PDB file of C-alpha atoms in Angstrom:
ATOM      1  CA  MET L  34      -2.395 -20.906  -8.857  1.00 46.00           C
ATOM      2  CA  ALA L  35      -4.777 -17.799  -9.844  1.00 59.00           C
ATOM      3  CA  ARG L  36      -3.174 -14.700  -9.594  1.00 65.00           C
ATOM      4  CA  LEU L  37      -3.794 -10.832 -10.230  1.00 76.00           C
ATOM      5  CA  ARG L  38      -2.609  -9.593 -13.344  1.00 83.00           C
ATOM      6  CA  GLU L  39      -0.792  -6.006 -14.296  1.00 85.00           C
ATOM      7  CA  LYS L  40      -3.617  -5.648 -16.932  1.00 86.00           C
ATOM      8  CA  HIS L  41      -6.569  -5.450 -14.078  1.00 86.00           C
ATOM      9  CA  LEU L  42      -4.752  -2.560 -12.604  1.00 93.00           C
ATOM     10  CA  PRO L  43      -5.438   0.661 -14.099  1.00 94.00           C
ATOM     11  CA  HIS L  44      -3.642   2.640 -11.743  1.00 95.00           C
ATOM     12  CA  ARG L  45       0.062   3.762 -10.838  1.00 96.00           C
ATOM     13  CA  VAL L  46       1.854   4.619  -7.737  1.00 97.00           C
ATOM     14  CA  ASP L  47       4.956   4.752  -6.357  1.00 96.00           C
ATOM     15  CA  LEU L  48       6.257   2.928  -3.257  1.00 96.00           C
ATOM     16  CA  ARG L  49       9.345   4.066  -0.776  1.00 96.00           C
ATOM     17  CA  ARG L  50       9.965   1.345   1.211  1.00 93.00           C
ATOM     18  CA  LEU L  51      10.974   2.530   5.333  1.00 89.00           C
ATOM     19  CA  ILE L  52      14.555  -0.284   5.484  1.00 89.00           C
ATOM     20  CA  GLY L  53      15.784   1.103   8.850  1.00 84.00           C
ATOM     21  CA  GLU L  54      16.500   3.627  11.401  1.00 82.00           C
ATOM     22  CA  GLY L  55      19.840   4.960  11.674  1.00 82.00           C
ATOM     23  CA  ALA L  56      21.262   7.815  14.067  1.00 85.00           C
ATOM     24  CA  GLU L  57      19.855  10.545  12.045  1.00 85.00           C
ATOM     25  CA  GLY L  58      16.539   9.093  11.640  1.00 83.00           C
ATOM     26  CA  ASP L  59      14.561   6.723   8.967  1.00 84.00           C
ATOM     27  CA  LEU L  60      16.370   5.046   6.366  1.00 88.00           C
ATOM     28  CA  TRP L  61      14.628   4.791   3.134  1.00 90.00           C
ATOM     29  CA  ALA L  62      15.104   2.760   0.055  1.00 91.00           C
ATOM     30  CA  ASN L  63      15.036   4.257  -3.055  1.00 94.00           C
ATOM     31  CA  ALA L  64      11.538   4.469  -4.616  1.00 93.00           C
ATOM     32  CA  ASP L  65       9.735   1.809  -7.091  1.00 93.00           C
ATOM     33  CA  THR L  66       7.742   3.695  -9.270  1.00 95.00           C
ATOM     34  CA  ASP L  67       5.331   3.379 -11.563  1.00 95.00           C
ATOM     35  CA  ARG L  68       3.929   0.080 -10.096  1.00 96.00           C
ATOM     36  CA  PRO L  69       0.438  -1.160 -11.100  1.00 96.00           C
ATOM     37  CA  ALA L  70      -2.335  -0.594  -8.874  1.00 96.00           C
ATOM     38  CA  TYR L  71      -5.833  -0.235  -8.019  1.00 95.00           C
ATOM     39  CA  VAL L  72      -6.867   2.668  -5.951  1.00 95.00           C
ATOM     40  CA  GLU L  73     -10.027   3.525  -4.251  1.00 94.00           C
ATOM     41  CA  GLN L  74     -10.437   6.420  -1.881  1.00 91.00           C
ATOM     42  CA  LYS L  75     -12.735   5.591   0.858  1.00 89.00           C
ATOM     43  CA  THR L  76     -12.728   5.665   4.070  1.00 92.00           C
ATOM     44  CA  ARG L  77     -12.605   2.718   6.655  1.00 91.00           C
ATOM     45  CA  LEU L  78     -11.475   2.077  10.293  1.00 91.00           C
ATOM     46  CA  VAL L  79      -8.242  -0.255  10.464  1.00 91.00           C
ATOM     47  CA  ILE L  80      -6.129  -1.521  13.205  1.00 88.00           C
ATOM     48  CA  ASP L  81      -2.628   0.868  13.161  1.00 87.00           C
ATOM     49  CA  ARG L  82       0.039  -1.602  12.405  1.00 84.00           C
ATOM     50  CA  ARG L  83       2.753   0.780  12.185  1.00 84.00           C
ATOM     51  CA  ALA L  84       5.579   0.365  14.394  1.00 79.00           C
ATOM     52  CA  GLY L  85       6.681   3.685  16.616  1.00 77.00           C
ATOM     53  CA  SER L  86       3.457   5.482  15.864  1.00 79.00           C
ATOM     54  CA  PRO L  87       1.421   7.055  19.036  1.00 81.00           C
ATOM     55  CA  THR L  88      -1.179   5.218  17.859  1.00 83.00           C
ATOM     56  CA  ILE L  89      -0.511   1.627  17.160  1.00 83.00           C
ATOM     57  CA  GLY L  90      -2.813  -0.993  18.221  1.00 85.00           C
ATOM     58  CA  GLN L  91      -5.781   1.566  17.882  1.00 87.00           C
ATOM     59  CA  GLN L  92      -8.340   1.502  15.120  1.00 88.00           C
ATOM     60  CA  VAL L  93      -7.544   4.353  12.945  1.00 90.00           C
ATOM     61  CA  THR L  94      -9.574   6.059   9.901  1.00 91.00           C
ATOM     62  CA  SER L  95      -8.328   5.109   6.521  1.00 92.00           C
ATOM     63  CA  THR L  96      -8.868   7.177   3.616  1.00 92.00           C
ATOM     64  CA  THR L  97      -7.458   5.296   0.393  1.00 95.00           C
ATOM     65  CA  PHE L  98      -7.158   1.685  -0.209  1.00 95.00           C
ATOM     66  CA  VAL L  99      -4.911  -0.162  -2.964  1.00 96.00           C
ATOM     67  CA  VAL L 100      -4.613  -3.417  -4.190  1.00 95.00           C
ATOM     68  CA  MET L 101      -1.184  -4.340  -5.977  1.00 95.00           C
ATOM     69  CA  LEU L 102       0.457  -7.707  -7.135  1.00 93.00           C
ATOM     70  CA  LEU L 103       2.383  -9.631  -4.411  1.00 90.00           C
ATOM     71  CA  ALA L 104       5.742  -8.696  -5.580  1.00 91.00           C
ATOM     72  CA  ASP L 105       4.673  -5.223  -4.357  1.00 92.00           C
ATOM     73  CA  GLU L 106       4.373  -6.236  -0.946  1.00 91.00           C
ATOM     74  CA  ALA L 107       4.635  -3.222   1.179  1.00 91.00           C
ATOM     75  CA  LEU L 108       4.578  -3.118   5.011  1.00 89.00           C
ATOM     76  CA  PRO L 109       3.557  -0.481   7.232  1.00 90.00           C
ATOM     77  CA  ARG L 110       5.077   2.872   7.079  1.00 91.00           C
ATOM     78  CA  THR L 111       6.026   2.646   3.594  1.00 94.00           C
ATOM     79  CA  GLU L 112       5.478   5.852   1.688  1.00 95.00           C
ATOM     80  CA  VAL L 113       2.742   5.541  -1.234  1.00 97.00           C
ATOM     81  CA  THR L 114       2.192   7.989  -3.883  1.00 96.00           C
ATOM     82  CA  VAL L 115      -1.093   7.719  -5.509  1.00 96.00           C
ATOM     83  CA  TRP L 116      -3.175   9.909  -8.466  1.00 93.00           C
ATOM     84  CA  LYS L 117       0.536  11.262  -9.449  1.00 91.00           C
ATOM     85  CA  GLY L 118       0.499  14.116 -12.200  1.00 90.00           C
ATOM     86  CA  THR L 119      -3.121  14.846 -11.042  1.00 92.00           C
ATOM     87  CA  PRO L 120      -4.683  17.807  -8.496  1.00 93.00           C
ATOM     88  CA  ARG L 121      -5.465  14.981  -6.336  1.00 92.00           C
ATOM     89  CA  GLU L 122      -1.780  13.777  -6.107  1.00 94.00           C
ATOM     90  CA  ARG L 123      -0.542  13.018  -2.389  1.00 94.00           C
ATOM     91  CA  THR L 124       1.896  10.829  -0.628  1.00 95.00           C
ATOM     92  CA  SER L 125       0.384   8.767   2.443  1.00 94.00           C
ATOM     93  CA  ALA L 126       1.967   6.213   4.699  1.00 93.00           C
ATOM     94  CA  VAL L 127       0.640   2.349   5.052  1.00 94.00           C
ATOM     95  CA  ILE L 128      -0.966   2.000   7.970  1.00 94.00           C
ATOM     96  CA  ASP L 129      -1.875  -1.728   7.632  1.00 91.00           C
ATOM     97  CA  SER L 130      -1.273  -3.966   4.961  1.00 92.00           C
ATOM     98  CA  ALA L 131      -2.759  -7.799   3.861  1.00 91.00           C
ATOM     99  CA  TYR L 132      -0.839 -10.741   1.654  1.00 92.00           C
ATOM    100  CA  PHE L 133      -3.545 -13.030   0.068  1.00 90.00           C
ATOM    101  CA  ASP L 134      -1.958 -16.055  -1.080  1.00 88.00           C
ATOM    102  CA  TYR L 135      -4.328 -18.640  -2.247  1.00 82.00           C
ATOM    103  CA  ARG L 136      -5.283 -21.410  -4.213  1.00 82.00           C
ATOM    104  CA  GLY L 137      -7.925 -20.645  -6.931  1.00 80.00           C
ATOM    105  CA  THR L 138      -8.244 -16.802  -5.860  1.00 79.00           C
ATOM    106  CA  PRO L 139      -6.336 -13.830  -7.110  1.00 84.00           C
ATOM    107  CA  SER L 140      -3.350 -13.405  -4.990  1.00 88.00           C
ATOM    108  CA  HIS L 141      -2.813 -10.332  -4.187  1.00 91.00           C
ATOM    109  CA  VAL L 142      -1.641  -7.417  -1.749  1.00 93.00           C
ATOM    110  CA  GLU L 143      -4.183  -4.590  -0.011  1.00 94.00           C
ATOM    111  CA  LEU L 144      -2.545  -1.749   1.723  1.00 95.00           C
ATOM    112  CA  PHE L 145      -4.495   0.693   3.631  1.00 95.00           C
ATOM    113  CA  LEU L 146      -3.013   4.393   3.817  1.00 95.00           C
ATOM    114  CA  GLU L 147      -3.612   7.313   6.178  1.00 90.00           C
TER     115      GLU L 147
END
């Protein structure tokens, strides 16, 4: 099975996954830091898949596209920090994600950020 390899992903991002909701608000896992990724700043329309979002199910604008390894799958509402240590550093929530695990192709995860 073809897999995307870490050597093909020149950028690094931090992930902070939402693990649930408690009486005092959202519960977050510890950050997974320095994860390999390919990051592009480009705008596209995507369907908002974030539970509890006022725009759920609607088309919204995503300004950042991220490709990651299958092991780094991130569901909507996960917080992703891109361009860490640069003037462009920012943290955004995942609006939608796609999991591609097909035989004969570079399997990967695509994230669409706010």
